[in-house]
Amino acid sequence: MFTNVILVRSPLYLYFEPDATLVVEEEEIKVHETVIVVYSGFFKAALNSGLKESHERRIEIHDIGLDTMTVVLNWLYRVPLTPLYDTDLKKEETVNDLFSNTTLKKTDNILQAFDFLQIKGAEVFYWRFMEDQCRKFKWGPPYFVPETCRNIPAALNSIYRYGYSLPEKYLDRRNQIQGSFEIYLYLWQMYLQIHARK
């Protein structure tokens, strides 16, 4: 049986015994119905449909990988988000890790899973997480390479594609442009400048 050490330490997990099972890649994951149905329209429908899944308290999920489901469950159980960079823990993360092909694929898989499971709000959480990480990185050489630029609009577009939109205050020209919108413009301009040199 699958055990996520971080997940089982969550206060939401320790409070009472799990009463439902998710099967992902032949692994059984014990979960709490009260936690997963609050945020997920998919789980709510499956466990209250009167069909096989609701009677057996067991849901088989074929379209989501185990690593991705682990991230989704951690989010549902309010476990702090772990960086998904294409890196090992021993080296310093850079902007290249945040926008690498591997990291983009992982993030897109996670956002697809949230969309499939009808979980709203996660895209905002991921945008803020990415925005916070961008603020921490050093953007000059050798920390940032031009090859990374092509992935920046793709990464930001993924989050918008799954439902995040800029708050109105960022679109109001009377207000100073700041936050998410400012970072998006900065990254997009950087991409265009470097792309024009090729």
GROMACS .gro file of C-alpha atoms in nm:
model
  198
    1MET     CA    1   0.000   0.000   0.000
    2PHE     CA    2   0.120   0.349  -0.088
    3THR     CA    3   0.233   0.570   0.200
    4ASN     CA    4   0.306   0.938   0.160
    5VAL     CA    5   0.508   1.030   0.470
    6ILE     CA    6   0.440   1.403   0.434
    7LEU     CA    7   0.067   1.349   0.380
    8VAL     CA    8   0.013   1.123   0.681
    9ARG     CA    9   0.170   1.385   0.909
   10SER     CA   10  -0.090   1.641   0.805
   11PRO     CA   11  -0.329   1.735   1.089
   12LEU     CA   12  -0.620   1.665   0.854
   13TYR     CA   13  -0.489   1.310   0.808
   14LEU     CA   14  -0.417   1.240   1.175
   15TYR     CA   15  -0.756   1.351   1.305
   16PHE     CA   16  -0.947   1.033   1.213
   17GLU     CA   17  -0.913   0.711   1.014
   18PRO     CA   18  -0.937   0.724   0.631
   19ASP     CA   19  -1.269   0.597   0.497
   20ALA     CA   20  -1.209   0.581   0.121
   21THR     CA   21  -0.948   0.443  -0.117
   22LEU     CA   22  -0.802   0.579  -0.438
   23VAL     CA   23  -0.630   0.337  -0.675
   24VAL     CA   24  -0.361   0.500  -0.888
   25GLU     CA   25  -0.115   0.294  -1.094
   26GLU     CA   26  -0.219  -0.015  -0.893
   27GLU     CA   27  -0.129   0.160  -0.566
   28GLU     CA   28  -0.396   0.201  -0.300
   29ILE     CA   29  -0.407   0.537  -0.125
   30LYS     CA   30  -0.622   0.573   0.186
   31VAL     CA   31  -0.802   0.909   0.205
   32HIS     CA   32  -1.076   1.089   0.396
   33GLU     CA   33  -1.401   1.150   0.210
   34THR     CA   34  -1.467   1.471   0.401
   35VAL     CA   35  -1.137   1.617   0.278
   36ILE     CA   36  -1.147   1.518  -0.088
   37VAL     CA   37  -1.515   1.590  -0.164
   38VAL     CA   38  -1.502   1.946  -0.027
   39TYR     CA   39  -1.267   2.062  -0.303
   40SER     CA   40  -1.327   1.811  -0.583
   41GLY     CA   41  -1.644   1.790  -0.788
   42PHE     CA   42  -1.517   1.462  -0.934
   43PHE     CA   43  -1.471   1.291  -0.597
   44LYS     CA   44  -1.800   1.431  -0.468
   45ALA     CA   45  -1.989   1.287  -0.764
   46ALA     CA   46  -1.809   0.951  -0.748
   47LEU     CA   47  -1.867   0.896  -0.376
   48ASN     CA   48  -2.231   1.011  -0.381
   49SER     CA   49  -2.349   0.861  -0.710
   50GLY     CA   50  -2.505   0.543  -0.573
   51LEU     CA   51  -2.286   0.346  -0.813
   52LYS     CA   52  -2.010   0.093  -0.745
   53GLU     CA   53  -1.755   0.353  -0.631
   54SER     CA   54  -1.985   0.499  -0.368
   55HIS     CA   55  -2.077   0.158  -0.224
   56GLU     CA   56  -1.720   0.026  -0.216
   57ARG     CA   57  -1.568   0.363  -0.116
   58ARG     CA   58  -1.302   0.289  -0.377
   59ILE     CA   59  -1.219   0.495  -0.686
   60GLU     CA   60  -0.985   0.380  -0.961
   61ILE     CA   61  -0.813   0.666  -1.144
   62HIS     CA   62  -0.650   0.582  -1.477
   63ASP     CA   63  -0.571   0.924  -1.622
   64ILE     CA   64  -0.341   1.056  -1.349
   65GLY     CA   65   0.004   0.928  -1.252
   66LEU     CA   66   0.103   0.844  -0.895
   67ASP     CA   67   0.352   1.131  -0.860
   68THR     CA   68   0.095   1.379  -0.985
   69MET     CA   69  -0.178   1.239  -0.759
   70THR     CA   70   0.058   1.269  -0.463
   71VAL     CA   71   0.095   1.642  -0.531
   72VAL     CA   72  -0.284   1.680  -0.568
   73LEU     CA   73  -0.349   1.501  -0.238
   74ASN     CA   74  -0.085   1.707  -0.061
   75TRP     CA   75  -0.264   2.018  -0.184
   76LEU     CA   76  -0.605   1.886  -0.072
   77TYR     CA   77  -0.463   1.805   0.271
   78ARG     CA   78  -0.298   2.148   0.289
   79VAL     CA   79   0.056   2.014   0.297
   80PRO     CA   80   0.305   2.289   0.196
   81LEU     CA   81   0.389   2.275  -0.174
   82THR     CA   82   0.726   2.122  -0.253
   83PRO     CA   83   0.917   2.275  -0.545
   84LEU     CA   84   0.884   2.065  -0.859
   85TYR     CA   85   1.203   2.181  -1.022
   86ASP     CA   86   1.403   1.962  -1.257
   87THR     CA   87   1.688   1.940  -1.008
   88ASP     CA   88   1.830   1.739  -0.724
   89LEU     CA   89   1.825   1.861  -0.367
   90LYS     CA   90   2.202   1.914  -0.350
   91LYS     CA   91   2.235   2.188  -0.608
   92GLU     CA   92   2.105   2.543  -0.601
   93GLU     CA   93   1.778   2.586  -0.786
   94THR     CA   94   1.785   2.847  -1.060
   95VAL     CA   95   1.537   3.006  -1.294
   96ASN     CA   96   1.643   2.742  -1.547
   97ASP     CA   97   1.506   2.472  -1.315
   98LEU     CA   98   1.178   2.658  -1.268
   99PHE     CA   99   1.123   2.685  -1.644
  100SER     CA  100   1.292   2.364  -1.765
  101ASN     CA  101   1.111   2.129  -2.004
  102THR     CA  102   1.078   1.868  -1.728
  103THR     CA  103   0.938   2.114  -1.475
  104LEU     CA  104   0.691   2.250  -1.730
  105LYS     CA  105   0.568   1.898  -1.802
  106LYS     CA  106   0.527   1.821  -1.431
  107THR     CA  107   0.337   2.144  -1.371
  108ASP     CA  108   0.112   2.088  -1.672
  109ASN     CA  109   0.035   1.733  -1.555
  110ILE     CA  110  -0.061   1.866  -1.213
  111LEU     CA  111  -0.284   2.139  -1.355
  112GLN     CA  112  -0.450   1.885  -1.587
  113ALA     CA  113  -0.516   1.663  -1.286
  114PHE     CA  114  -0.676   1.950  -1.093
  115ASP     CA  115  -0.890   2.025  -1.398
  116PHE     CA  116  -0.990   1.658  -1.445
  117LEU     CA  117  -1.078   1.624  -1.075
  118GLN     CA  118  -1.274   1.954  -1.088
  119ILE     CA  119  -1.066   2.117  -0.815
  120LYS     CA  120  -1.092   2.494  -0.829
  121GLY     CA  121  -0.841   2.742  -0.691
  122ALA     CA  122  -0.524   2.539  -0.737
  123GLU     CA  123  -0.416   2.737  -1.043
  124VAL     CA  124  -0.410   3.056  -0.834
  125PHE     CA  125  -0.201   2.880  -0.572
  126TYR     CA  126   0.046   2.762  -0.835
  127TRP     CA  127   0.068   3.105  -0.995
  128ARG     CA  128   0.150   3.265  -0.661
  129PHE     CA  129   0.404   2.993  -0.588
  130MET     CA  130   0.574   3.047  -0.925
  131GLU     CA  131   0.563   3.423  -0.878
  132ASP     CA  132   0.729   3.393  -0.536
  133GLN     CA  133   0.999   3.168  -0.679
  134CYS     CA  134   1.066   3.416  -0.961
  135ARG     CA  135   1.129   3.689  -0.706
  136LYS     CA  136   1.395   3.476  -0.534
  137PHE     CA  137   1.598   3.382  -0.840
  138LYS     CA  138   1.904   3.555  -0.979
  139TRP     CA  139   1.824   3.638  -1.341
  140GLY     CA  140   2.168   3.721  -1.480
  141PRO     CA  141   2.438   3.487  -1.614
  142PRO     CA  142   2.528   3.217  -1.524
  143TYR     CA  143   2.191   3.164  -1.353
  144PHE     CA  144   1.978   3.225  -1.658
  145VAL     CA  145   2.032   3.094  -2.011
  146PRO     CA  146   1.847   3.207  -2.327
  147GLU     CA  147   1.716   2.855  -2.395
  148THR     CA  148   1.494   2.892  -2.090
  149CYS     CA  149   1.313   3.191  -2.241
  150ARG     CA  150   1.100   2.989  -2.480
  151ASN     CA  151   0.944   2.807  -2.183
  152ILE     CA  152   0.849   3.117  -1.984
  153PRO     CA  153   0.536   3.213  -2.184
  154ALA     CA  154   0.440   2.844  -2.201
  155ALA     CA  155   0.462   2.807  -1.822
  156LEU     CA  156   0.256   3.117  -1.756
  157ASN     CA  157   0.005   3.025  -2.027
  158SER     CA  158  -0.050   2.683  -1.868
  159ILE     CA  159  -0.172   2.846  -1.551
  160TYR     CA  160  -0.400   3.086  -1.740
  161ARG     CA  161  -0.533   2.801  -1.955
  162TYR     CA  162  -0.661   2.620  -1.648
  163GLY     CA  163  -0.862   2.913  -1.522
  164TYR     CA  164  -0.644   3.173  -1.353
  165SER     CA  165  -0.706   3.530  -1.458
  166LEU     CA  166  -0.540   3.852  -1.350
  167PRO     CA  167  -0.721   4.047  -1.078
  168GLU     CA  168  -0.894   4.359  -1.211
  169LYS     CA  169  -0.663   4.589  -1.015
  170TYR     CA  170  -0.372   4.473  -1.234
  171LEU     CA  171  -0.565   4.562  -1.548
  172ASP     CA  172  -0.668   4.908  -1.429
  173ARG     CA  173  -0.430   5.156  -1.595
  174ARG     CA  174  -0.492   5.405  -1.315
  175ASN     CA  175  -0.314   5.172  -1.075
  176GLN     CA  176   0.057   5.110  -1.082
  177ILE     CA  177   0.131   4.781  -1.256
  178GLN     CA  178   0.266   4.539  -1.001
  179GLY     CA  179   0.272   4.178  -0.887
  180SER     CA  180   0.182   3.903  -1.132
  181PHE     CA  181   0.122   4.131  -1.427
  182GLU     CA  182   0.453   4.311  -1.382
  183ILE     CA  183   0.644   3.984  -1.370
  184TYR     CA  184   0.458   3.848  -1.673
  185LEU     CA  185   0.544   4.158  -1.878
  186TYR     CA  186   0.906   4.149  -1.764
  187LEU     CA  187   0.946   3.783  -1.861
  188TRP     CA  188   0.766   3.829  -2.191
  189GLN     CA  189   0.982   4.129  -2.287
  190MET     CA  190   1.294   3.936  -2.196
  191TYR     CA  191   1.179   3.648  -2.416
  192LEU     CA  192   1.115   3.878  -2.713
  193GLN     CA  193   1.450   4.056  -2.677
  194ILE     CA  194   1.653   3.737  -2.666
  195HIS     CA  195   1.448   3.573  -2.941
  196ALA     CA  196   1.507   3.877  -3.166
  197ARG     CA  197   1.885   3.834  -3.136
  198LYS     CA  198   1.877   3.484  -3.287
   0.00000   0.00000   0.00000
